[in-house]
PDB file of N, CA and C in Angstrom:
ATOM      1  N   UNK A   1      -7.863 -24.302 -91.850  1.00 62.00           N
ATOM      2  CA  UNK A   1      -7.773 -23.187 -92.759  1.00 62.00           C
ATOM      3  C   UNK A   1      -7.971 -23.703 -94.174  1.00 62.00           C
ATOM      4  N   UNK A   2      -8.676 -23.189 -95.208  1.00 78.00           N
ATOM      5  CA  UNK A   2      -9.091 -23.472 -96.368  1.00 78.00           C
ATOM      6  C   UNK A   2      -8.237 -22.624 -96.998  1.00 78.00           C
ATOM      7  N   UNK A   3      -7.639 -23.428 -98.001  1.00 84.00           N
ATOM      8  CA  UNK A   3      -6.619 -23.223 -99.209  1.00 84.00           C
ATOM      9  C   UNK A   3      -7.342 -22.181-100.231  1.00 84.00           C
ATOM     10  N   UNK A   4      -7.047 -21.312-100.749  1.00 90.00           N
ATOM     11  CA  UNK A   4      -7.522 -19.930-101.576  1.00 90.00           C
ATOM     12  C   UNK A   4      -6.243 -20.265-102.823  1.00 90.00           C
ATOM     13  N   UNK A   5      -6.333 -19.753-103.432  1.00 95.00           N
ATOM     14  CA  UNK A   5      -5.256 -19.039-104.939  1.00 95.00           C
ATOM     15  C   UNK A   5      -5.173 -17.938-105.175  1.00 95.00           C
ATOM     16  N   UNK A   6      -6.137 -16.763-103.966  1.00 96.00           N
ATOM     17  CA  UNK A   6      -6.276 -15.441-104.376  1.00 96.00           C
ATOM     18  C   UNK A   6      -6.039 -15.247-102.932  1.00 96.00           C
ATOM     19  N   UNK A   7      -6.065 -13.790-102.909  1.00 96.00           N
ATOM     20  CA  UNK A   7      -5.845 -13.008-101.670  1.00 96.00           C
ATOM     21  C   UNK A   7      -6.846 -12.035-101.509  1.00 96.00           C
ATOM     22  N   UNK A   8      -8.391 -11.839-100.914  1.00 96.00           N
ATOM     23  CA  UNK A   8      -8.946 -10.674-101.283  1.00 96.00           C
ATOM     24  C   UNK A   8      -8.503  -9.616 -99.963  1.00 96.00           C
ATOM     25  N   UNK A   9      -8.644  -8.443-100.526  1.00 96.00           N
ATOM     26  CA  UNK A   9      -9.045  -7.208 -99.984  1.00 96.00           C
ATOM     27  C   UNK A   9      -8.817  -7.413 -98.161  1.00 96.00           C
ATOM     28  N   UNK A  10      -9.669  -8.612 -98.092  1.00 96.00           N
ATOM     29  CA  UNK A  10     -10.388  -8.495 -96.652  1.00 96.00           C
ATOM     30  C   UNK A  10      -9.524  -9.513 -95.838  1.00 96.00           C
ATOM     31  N   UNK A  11      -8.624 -10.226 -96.639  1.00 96.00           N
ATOM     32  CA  UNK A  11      -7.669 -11.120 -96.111  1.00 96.00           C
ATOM     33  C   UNK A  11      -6.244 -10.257 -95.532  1.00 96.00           C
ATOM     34  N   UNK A  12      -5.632 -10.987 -94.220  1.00 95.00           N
ATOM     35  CA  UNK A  12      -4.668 -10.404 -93.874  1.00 95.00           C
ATOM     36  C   UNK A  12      -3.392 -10.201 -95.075  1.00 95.00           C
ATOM     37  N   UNK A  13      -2.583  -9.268 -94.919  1.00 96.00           N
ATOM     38  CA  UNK A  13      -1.672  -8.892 -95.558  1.00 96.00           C
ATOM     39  C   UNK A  13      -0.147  -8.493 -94.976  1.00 96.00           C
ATOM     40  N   UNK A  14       1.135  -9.016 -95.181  1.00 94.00           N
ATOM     41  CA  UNK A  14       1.832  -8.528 -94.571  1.00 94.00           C
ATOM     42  C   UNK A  14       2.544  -7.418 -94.551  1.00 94.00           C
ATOM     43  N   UNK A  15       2.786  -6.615 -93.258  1.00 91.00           N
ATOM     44  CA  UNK A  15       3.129  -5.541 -93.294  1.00 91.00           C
ATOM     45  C   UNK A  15       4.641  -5.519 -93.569  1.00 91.00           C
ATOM     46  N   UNK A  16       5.377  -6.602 -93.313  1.00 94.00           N
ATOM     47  CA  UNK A  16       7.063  -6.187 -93.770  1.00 94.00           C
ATOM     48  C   UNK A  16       7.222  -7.262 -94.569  1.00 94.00           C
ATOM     49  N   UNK A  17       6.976  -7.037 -95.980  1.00 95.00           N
ATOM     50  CA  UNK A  17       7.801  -7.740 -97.450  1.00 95.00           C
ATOM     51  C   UNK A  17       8.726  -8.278 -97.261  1.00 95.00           C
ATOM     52  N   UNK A  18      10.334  -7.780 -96.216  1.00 94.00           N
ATOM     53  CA  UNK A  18      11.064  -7.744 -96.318  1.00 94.00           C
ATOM     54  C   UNK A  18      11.443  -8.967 -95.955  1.00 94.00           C
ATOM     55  N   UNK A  19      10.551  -9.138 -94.397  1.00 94.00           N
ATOM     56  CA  UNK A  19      10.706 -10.497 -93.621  1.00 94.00           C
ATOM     57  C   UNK A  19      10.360 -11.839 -94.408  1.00 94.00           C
ATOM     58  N   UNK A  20       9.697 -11.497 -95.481  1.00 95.00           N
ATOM     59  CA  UNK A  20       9.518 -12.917 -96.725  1.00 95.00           C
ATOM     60  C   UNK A  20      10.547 -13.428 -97.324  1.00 95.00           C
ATOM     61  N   UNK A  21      10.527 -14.631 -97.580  1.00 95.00           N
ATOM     62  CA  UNK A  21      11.459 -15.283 -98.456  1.00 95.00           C
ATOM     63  C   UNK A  21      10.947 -14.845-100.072  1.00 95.00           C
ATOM     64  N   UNK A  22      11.592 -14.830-100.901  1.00 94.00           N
ATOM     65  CA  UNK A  22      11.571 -14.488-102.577  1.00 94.00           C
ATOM     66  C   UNK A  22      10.396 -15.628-102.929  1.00 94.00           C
ATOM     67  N   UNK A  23      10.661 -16.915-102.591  1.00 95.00           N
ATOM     68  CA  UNK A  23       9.629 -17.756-102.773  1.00 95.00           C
ATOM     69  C   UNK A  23       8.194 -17.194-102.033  1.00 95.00           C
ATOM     70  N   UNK A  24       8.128 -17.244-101.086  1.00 95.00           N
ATOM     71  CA  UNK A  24       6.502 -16.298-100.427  1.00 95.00           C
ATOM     72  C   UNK A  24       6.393 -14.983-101.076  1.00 95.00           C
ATOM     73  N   UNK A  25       7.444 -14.381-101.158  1.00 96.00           N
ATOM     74  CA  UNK A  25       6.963 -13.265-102.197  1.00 96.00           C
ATOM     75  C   UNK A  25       6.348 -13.524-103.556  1.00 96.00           C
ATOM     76  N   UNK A  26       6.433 -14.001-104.397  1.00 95.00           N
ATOM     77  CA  UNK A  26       5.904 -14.954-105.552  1.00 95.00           C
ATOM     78  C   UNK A  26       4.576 -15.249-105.192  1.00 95.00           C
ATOM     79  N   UNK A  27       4.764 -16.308-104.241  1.00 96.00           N
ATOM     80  CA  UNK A  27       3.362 -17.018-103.992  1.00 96.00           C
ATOM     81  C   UNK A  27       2.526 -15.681-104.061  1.00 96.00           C
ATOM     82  N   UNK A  28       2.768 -14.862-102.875  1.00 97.00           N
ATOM     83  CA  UNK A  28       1.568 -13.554-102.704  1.00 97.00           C
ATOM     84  C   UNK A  28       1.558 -13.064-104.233  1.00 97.00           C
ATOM     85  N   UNK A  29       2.355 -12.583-104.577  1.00 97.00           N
ATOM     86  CA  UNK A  29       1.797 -12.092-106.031  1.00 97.00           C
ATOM     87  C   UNK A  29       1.133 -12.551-106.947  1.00 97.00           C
ATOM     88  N   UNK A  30       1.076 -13.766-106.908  1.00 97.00           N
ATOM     89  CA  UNK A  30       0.581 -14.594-108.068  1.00 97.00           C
ATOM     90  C   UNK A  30      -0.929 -14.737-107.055  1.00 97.00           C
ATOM     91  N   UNK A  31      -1.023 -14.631-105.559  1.00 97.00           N
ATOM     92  CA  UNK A  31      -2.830 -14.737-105.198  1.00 97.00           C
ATOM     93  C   UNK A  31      -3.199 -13.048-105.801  1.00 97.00           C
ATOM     94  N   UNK A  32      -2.501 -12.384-105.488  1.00 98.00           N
ATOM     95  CA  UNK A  32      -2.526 -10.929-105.820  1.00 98.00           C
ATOM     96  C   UNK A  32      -3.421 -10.881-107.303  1.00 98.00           C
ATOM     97  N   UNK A  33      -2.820 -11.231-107.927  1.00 98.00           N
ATOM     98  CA  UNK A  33      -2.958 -11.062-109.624  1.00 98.00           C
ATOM     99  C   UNK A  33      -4.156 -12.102-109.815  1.00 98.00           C
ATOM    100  N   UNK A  34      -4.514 -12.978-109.506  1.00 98.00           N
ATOM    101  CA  UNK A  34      -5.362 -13.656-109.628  1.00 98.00           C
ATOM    102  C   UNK A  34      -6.527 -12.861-108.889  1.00 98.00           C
ATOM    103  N   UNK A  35      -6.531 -12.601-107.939  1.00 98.00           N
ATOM    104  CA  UNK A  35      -7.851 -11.669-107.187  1.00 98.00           C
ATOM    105  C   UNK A  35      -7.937 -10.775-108.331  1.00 98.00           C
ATOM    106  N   UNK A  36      -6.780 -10.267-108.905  1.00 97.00           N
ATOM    107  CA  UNK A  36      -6.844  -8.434-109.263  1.00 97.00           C
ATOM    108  C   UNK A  36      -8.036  -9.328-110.677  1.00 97.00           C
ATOM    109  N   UNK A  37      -7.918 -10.042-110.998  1.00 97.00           N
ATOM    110  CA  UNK A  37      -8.365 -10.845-112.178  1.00 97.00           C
ATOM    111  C   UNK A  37      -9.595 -11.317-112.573  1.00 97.00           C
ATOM    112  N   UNK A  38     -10.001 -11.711-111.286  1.00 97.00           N
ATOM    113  CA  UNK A  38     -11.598 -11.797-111.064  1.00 97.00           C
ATOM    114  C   UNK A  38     -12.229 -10.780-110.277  1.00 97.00           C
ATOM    115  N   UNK A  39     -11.198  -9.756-109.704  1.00 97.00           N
ATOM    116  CA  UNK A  39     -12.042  -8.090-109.387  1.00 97.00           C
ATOM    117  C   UNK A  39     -12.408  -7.377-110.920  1.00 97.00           C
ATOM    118  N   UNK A  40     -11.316  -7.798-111.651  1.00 96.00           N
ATOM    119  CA  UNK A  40     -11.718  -6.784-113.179  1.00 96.00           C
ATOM    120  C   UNK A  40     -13.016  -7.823-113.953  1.00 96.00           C
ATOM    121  N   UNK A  41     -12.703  -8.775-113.927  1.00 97.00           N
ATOM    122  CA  UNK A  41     -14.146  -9.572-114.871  1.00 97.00           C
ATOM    123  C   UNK A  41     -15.344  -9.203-114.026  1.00 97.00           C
ATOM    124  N   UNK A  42     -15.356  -9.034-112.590  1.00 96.00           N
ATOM    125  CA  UNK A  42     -16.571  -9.295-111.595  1.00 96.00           C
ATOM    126  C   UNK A  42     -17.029  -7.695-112.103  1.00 96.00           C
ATOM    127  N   UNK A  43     -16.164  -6.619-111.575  1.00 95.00           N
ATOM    128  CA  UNK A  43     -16.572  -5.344-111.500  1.00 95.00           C
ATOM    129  C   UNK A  43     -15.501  -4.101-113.078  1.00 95.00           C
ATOM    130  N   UNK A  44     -15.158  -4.500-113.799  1.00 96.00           N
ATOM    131  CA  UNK A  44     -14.576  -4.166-114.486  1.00 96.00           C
ATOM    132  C   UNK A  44     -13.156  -3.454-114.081  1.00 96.00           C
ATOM    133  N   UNK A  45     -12.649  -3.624-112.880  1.00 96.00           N
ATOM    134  CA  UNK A  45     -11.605  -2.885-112.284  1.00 96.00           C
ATOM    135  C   UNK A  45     -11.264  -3.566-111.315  1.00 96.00           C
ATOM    136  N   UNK A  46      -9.762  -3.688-110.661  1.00 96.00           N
ATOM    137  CA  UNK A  46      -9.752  -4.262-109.089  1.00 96.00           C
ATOM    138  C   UNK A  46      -9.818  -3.404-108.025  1.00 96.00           C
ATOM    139  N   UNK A  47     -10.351  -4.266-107.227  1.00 97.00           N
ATOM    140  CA  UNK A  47     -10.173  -2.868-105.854  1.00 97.00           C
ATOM    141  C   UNK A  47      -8.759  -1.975-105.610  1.00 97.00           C
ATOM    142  N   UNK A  48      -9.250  -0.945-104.879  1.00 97.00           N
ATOM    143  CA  UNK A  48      -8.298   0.009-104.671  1.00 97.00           C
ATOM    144  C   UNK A  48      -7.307  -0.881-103.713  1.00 97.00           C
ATOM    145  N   UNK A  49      -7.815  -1.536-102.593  1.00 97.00           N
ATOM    146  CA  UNK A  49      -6.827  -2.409-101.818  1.00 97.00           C
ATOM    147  C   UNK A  49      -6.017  -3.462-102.720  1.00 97.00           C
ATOM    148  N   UNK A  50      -6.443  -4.017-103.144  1.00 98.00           N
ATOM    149  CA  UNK A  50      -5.936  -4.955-104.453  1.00 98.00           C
ATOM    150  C   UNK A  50      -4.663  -4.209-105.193  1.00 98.00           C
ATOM    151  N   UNK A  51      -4.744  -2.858-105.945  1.00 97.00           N
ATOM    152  CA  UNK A  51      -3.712  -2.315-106.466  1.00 97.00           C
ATOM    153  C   UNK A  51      -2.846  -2.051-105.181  1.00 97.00           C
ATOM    154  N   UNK A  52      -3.200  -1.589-104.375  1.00 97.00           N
ATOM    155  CA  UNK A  52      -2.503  -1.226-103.358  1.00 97.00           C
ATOM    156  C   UNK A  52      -1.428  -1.666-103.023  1.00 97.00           C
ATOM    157  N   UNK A  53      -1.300  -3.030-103.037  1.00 97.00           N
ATOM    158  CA  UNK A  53      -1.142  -4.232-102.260  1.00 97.00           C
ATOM    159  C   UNK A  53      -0.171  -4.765-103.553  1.00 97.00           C
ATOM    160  N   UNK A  54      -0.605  -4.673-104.718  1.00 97.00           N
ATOM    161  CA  UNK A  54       0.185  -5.569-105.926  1.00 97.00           C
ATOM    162  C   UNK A  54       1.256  -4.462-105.894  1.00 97.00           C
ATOM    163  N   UNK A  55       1.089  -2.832-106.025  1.00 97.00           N
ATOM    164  CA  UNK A  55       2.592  -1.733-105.934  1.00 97.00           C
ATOM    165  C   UNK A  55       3.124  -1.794-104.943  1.00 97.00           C
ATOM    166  N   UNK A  56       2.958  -2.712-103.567  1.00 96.00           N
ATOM    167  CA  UNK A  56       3.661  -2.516-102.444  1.00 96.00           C
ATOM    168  C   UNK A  56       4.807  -3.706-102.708  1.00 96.00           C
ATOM    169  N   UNK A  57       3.617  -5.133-103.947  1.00 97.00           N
ATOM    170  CA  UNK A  57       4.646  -5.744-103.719  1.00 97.00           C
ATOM    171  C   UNK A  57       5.724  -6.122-105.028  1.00 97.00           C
ATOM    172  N   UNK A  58       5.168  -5.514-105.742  1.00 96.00           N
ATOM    173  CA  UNK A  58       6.309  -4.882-106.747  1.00 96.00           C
ATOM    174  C   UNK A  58       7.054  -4.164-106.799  1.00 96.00           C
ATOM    175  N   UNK A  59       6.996  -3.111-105.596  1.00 96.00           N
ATOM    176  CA  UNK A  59       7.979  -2.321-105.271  1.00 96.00           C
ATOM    177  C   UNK A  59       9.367  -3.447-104.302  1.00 96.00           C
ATOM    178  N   UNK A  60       8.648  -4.294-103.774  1.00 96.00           N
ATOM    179  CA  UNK A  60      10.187  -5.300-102.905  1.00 96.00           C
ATOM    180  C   UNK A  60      10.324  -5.872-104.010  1.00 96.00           C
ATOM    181  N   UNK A  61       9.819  -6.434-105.457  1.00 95.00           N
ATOM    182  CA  UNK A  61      10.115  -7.243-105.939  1.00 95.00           C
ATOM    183  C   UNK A  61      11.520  -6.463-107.086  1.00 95.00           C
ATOM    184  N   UNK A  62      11.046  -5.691-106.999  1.00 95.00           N
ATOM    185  CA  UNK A  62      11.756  -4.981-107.800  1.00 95.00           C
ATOM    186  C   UNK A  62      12.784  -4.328-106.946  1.00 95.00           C
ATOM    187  N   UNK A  63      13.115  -3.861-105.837  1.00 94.00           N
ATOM    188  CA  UNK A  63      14.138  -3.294-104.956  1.00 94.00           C
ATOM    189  C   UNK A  63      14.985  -4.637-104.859  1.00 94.00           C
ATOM    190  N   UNK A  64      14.451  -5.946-105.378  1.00 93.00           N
ATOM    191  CA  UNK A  64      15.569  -7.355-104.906  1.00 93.00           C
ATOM    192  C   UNK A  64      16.274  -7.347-106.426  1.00 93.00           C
ATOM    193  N   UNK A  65      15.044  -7.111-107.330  1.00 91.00           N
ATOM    194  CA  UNK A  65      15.849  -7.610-108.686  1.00 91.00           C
ATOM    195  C   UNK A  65      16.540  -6.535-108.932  1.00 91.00           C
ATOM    196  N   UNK A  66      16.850  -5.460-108.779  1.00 90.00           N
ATOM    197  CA  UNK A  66      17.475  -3.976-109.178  1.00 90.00           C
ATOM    198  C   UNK A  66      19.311  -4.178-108.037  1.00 90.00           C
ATOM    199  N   UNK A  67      18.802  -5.155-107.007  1.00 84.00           N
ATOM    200  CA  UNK A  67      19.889  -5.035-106.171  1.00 84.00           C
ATOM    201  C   UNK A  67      21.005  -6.123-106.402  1.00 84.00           C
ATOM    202  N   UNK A  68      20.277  -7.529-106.748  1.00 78.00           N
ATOM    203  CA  UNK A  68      20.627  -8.385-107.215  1.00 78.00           C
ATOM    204  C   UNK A  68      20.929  -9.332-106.201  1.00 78.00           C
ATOM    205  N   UNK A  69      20.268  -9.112-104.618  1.00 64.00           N
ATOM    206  CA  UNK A  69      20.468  -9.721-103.494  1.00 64.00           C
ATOM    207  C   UNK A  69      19.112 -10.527-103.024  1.00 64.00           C
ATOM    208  N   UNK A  70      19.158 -11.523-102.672  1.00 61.00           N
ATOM    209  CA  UNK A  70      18.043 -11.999-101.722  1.00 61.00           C
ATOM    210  C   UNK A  70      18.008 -11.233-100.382  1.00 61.00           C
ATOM    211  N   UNK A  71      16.610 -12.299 -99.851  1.00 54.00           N
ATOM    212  CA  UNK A  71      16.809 -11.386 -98.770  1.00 54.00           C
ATOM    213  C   UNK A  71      17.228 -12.464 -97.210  1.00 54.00           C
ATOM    214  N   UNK A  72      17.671 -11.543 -96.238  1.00 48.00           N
ATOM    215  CA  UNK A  72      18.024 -12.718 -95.328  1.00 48.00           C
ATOM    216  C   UNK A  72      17.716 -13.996 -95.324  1.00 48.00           C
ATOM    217  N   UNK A  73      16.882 -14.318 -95.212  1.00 52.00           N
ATOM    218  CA  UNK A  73      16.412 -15.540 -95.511  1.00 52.00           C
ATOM    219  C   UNK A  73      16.346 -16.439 -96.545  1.00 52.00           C
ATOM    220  N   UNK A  74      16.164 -15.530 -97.163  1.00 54.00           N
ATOM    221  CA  UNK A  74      16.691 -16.230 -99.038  1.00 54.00           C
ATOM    222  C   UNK A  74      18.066 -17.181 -98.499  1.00 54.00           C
ATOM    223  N   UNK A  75      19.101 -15.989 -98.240  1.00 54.00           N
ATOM    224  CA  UNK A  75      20.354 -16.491 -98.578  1.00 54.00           C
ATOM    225  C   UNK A  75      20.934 -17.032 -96.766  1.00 54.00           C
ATOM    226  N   UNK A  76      19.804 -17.900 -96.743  1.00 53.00           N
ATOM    227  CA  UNK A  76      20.503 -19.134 -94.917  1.00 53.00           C
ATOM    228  C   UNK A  76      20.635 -18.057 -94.052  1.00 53.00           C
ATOM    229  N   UNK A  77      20.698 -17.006 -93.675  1.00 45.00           N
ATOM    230  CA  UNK A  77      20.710 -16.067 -92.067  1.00 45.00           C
ATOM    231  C   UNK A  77      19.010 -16.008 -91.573  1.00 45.00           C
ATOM    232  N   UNK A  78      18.851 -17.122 -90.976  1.00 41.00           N
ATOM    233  CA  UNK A  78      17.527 -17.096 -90.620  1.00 41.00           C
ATOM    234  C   UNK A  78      18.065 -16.839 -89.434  1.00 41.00           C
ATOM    235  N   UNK A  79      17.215 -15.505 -88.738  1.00 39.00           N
ATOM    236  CA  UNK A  79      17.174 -14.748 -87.579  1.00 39.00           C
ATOM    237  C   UNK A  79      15.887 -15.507 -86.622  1.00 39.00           C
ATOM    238  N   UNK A  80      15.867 -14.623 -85.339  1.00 34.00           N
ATOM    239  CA  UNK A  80      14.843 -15.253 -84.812  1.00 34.00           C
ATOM    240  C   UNK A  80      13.557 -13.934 -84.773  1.00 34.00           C
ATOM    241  N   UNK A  81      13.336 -13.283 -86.129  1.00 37.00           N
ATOM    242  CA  UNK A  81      12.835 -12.539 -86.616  1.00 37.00           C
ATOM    243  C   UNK A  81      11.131 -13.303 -86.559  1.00 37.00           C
ATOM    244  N   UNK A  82       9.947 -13.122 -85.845  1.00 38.00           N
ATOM    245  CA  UNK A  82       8.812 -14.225 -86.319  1.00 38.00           C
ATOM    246  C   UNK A  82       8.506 -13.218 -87.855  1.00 38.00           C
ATOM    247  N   UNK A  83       7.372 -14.041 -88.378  1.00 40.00           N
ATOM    248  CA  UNK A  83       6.714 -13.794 -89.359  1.00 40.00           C
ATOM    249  C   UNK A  83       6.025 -12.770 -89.726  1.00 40.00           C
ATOM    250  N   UNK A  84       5.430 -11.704 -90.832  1.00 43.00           N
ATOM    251  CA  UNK A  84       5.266 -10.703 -90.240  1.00 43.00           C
ATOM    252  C   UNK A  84       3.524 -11.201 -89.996  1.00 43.00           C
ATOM    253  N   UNK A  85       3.199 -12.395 -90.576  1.00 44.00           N
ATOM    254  CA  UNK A  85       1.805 -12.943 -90.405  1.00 44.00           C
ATOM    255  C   UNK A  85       1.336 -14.155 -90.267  1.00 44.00           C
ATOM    256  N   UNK A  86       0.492 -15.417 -90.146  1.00 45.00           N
ATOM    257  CA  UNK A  86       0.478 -16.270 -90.135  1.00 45.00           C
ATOM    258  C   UNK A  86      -0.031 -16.505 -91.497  1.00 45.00           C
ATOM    259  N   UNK A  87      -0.495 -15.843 -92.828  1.00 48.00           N
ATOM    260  CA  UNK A  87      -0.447 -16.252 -93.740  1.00 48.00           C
ATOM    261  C   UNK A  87       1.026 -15.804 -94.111  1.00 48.00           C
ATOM    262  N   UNK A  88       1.763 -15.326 -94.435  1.00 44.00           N
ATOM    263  CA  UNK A  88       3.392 -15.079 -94.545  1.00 44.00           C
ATOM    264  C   UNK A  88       4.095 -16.272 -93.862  1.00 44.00           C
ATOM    265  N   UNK A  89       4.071 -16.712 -92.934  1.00 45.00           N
ATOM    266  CA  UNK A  89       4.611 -18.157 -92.554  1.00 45.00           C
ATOM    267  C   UNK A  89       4.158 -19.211 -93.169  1.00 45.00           C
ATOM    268  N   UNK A  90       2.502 -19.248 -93.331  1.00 47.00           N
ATOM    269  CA  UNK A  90       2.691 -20.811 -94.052  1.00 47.00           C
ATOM    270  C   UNK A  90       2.540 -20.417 -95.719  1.00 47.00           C
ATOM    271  N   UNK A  91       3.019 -19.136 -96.172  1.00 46.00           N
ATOM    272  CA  UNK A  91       3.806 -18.996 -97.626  1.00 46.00           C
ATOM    273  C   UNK A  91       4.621 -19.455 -97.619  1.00 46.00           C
ATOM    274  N   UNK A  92       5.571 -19.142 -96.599  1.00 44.00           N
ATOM    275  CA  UNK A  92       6.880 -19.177 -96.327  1.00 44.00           C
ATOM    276  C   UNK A  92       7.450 -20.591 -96.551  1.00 44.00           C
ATOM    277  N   UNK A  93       6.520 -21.391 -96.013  1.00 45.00           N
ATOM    278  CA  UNK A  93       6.517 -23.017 -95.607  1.00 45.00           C
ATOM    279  C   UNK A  93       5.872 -23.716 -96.658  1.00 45.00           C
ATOM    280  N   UNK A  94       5.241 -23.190 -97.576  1.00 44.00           N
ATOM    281  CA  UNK A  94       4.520 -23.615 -98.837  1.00 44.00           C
ATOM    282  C   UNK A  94       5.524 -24.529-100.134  1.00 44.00           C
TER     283      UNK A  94
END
């Protein structure tokens, strides 16, 4: 697998935020914002999947900082919950 800094459009995405650690959450945002970055220089705007994807994950980022809790995993209750993706695991592991 070849190492990226961005996340496009066409790359998998995970469907439960929740199952991330705060650290993999980060990581994705910061490929997030970097795609959204060279979608606006390339085409003057980012894709619609691109925004999509950055309010889904500003919405967990912000439901953690508003709560003031990590999330399972953050705080040592690692379940035997898998990943919700195999890019979300090796965030996770990053």
């Amino acid at each position: 697998m070849t190492f990226s800094s961005r996340l496009t459009p066409q790359d998998q995405f995970p469907e439960q935020l929740e199952a991330l650690t705060t650290d993999a959450l980060e990581i994705l945002n910061s490929k997030l914002h970097r795609q959204a970055e060279l979608e606006y220089q390339q085409e003057g705007e980012p894709e619609l999947e691109t925004r999509f994807r950055l309010e889904f994950l500003a919405e967990e980022l912000d439901k953690r900082d508003s709560s003031g809790t990590e999330s399972a995993q953050d705080a040592g209750c690692h379940g035997t919950q898998a990943p919700a993706s195999p890019e979300s695991a090796r965030m996770a592991n990053a």
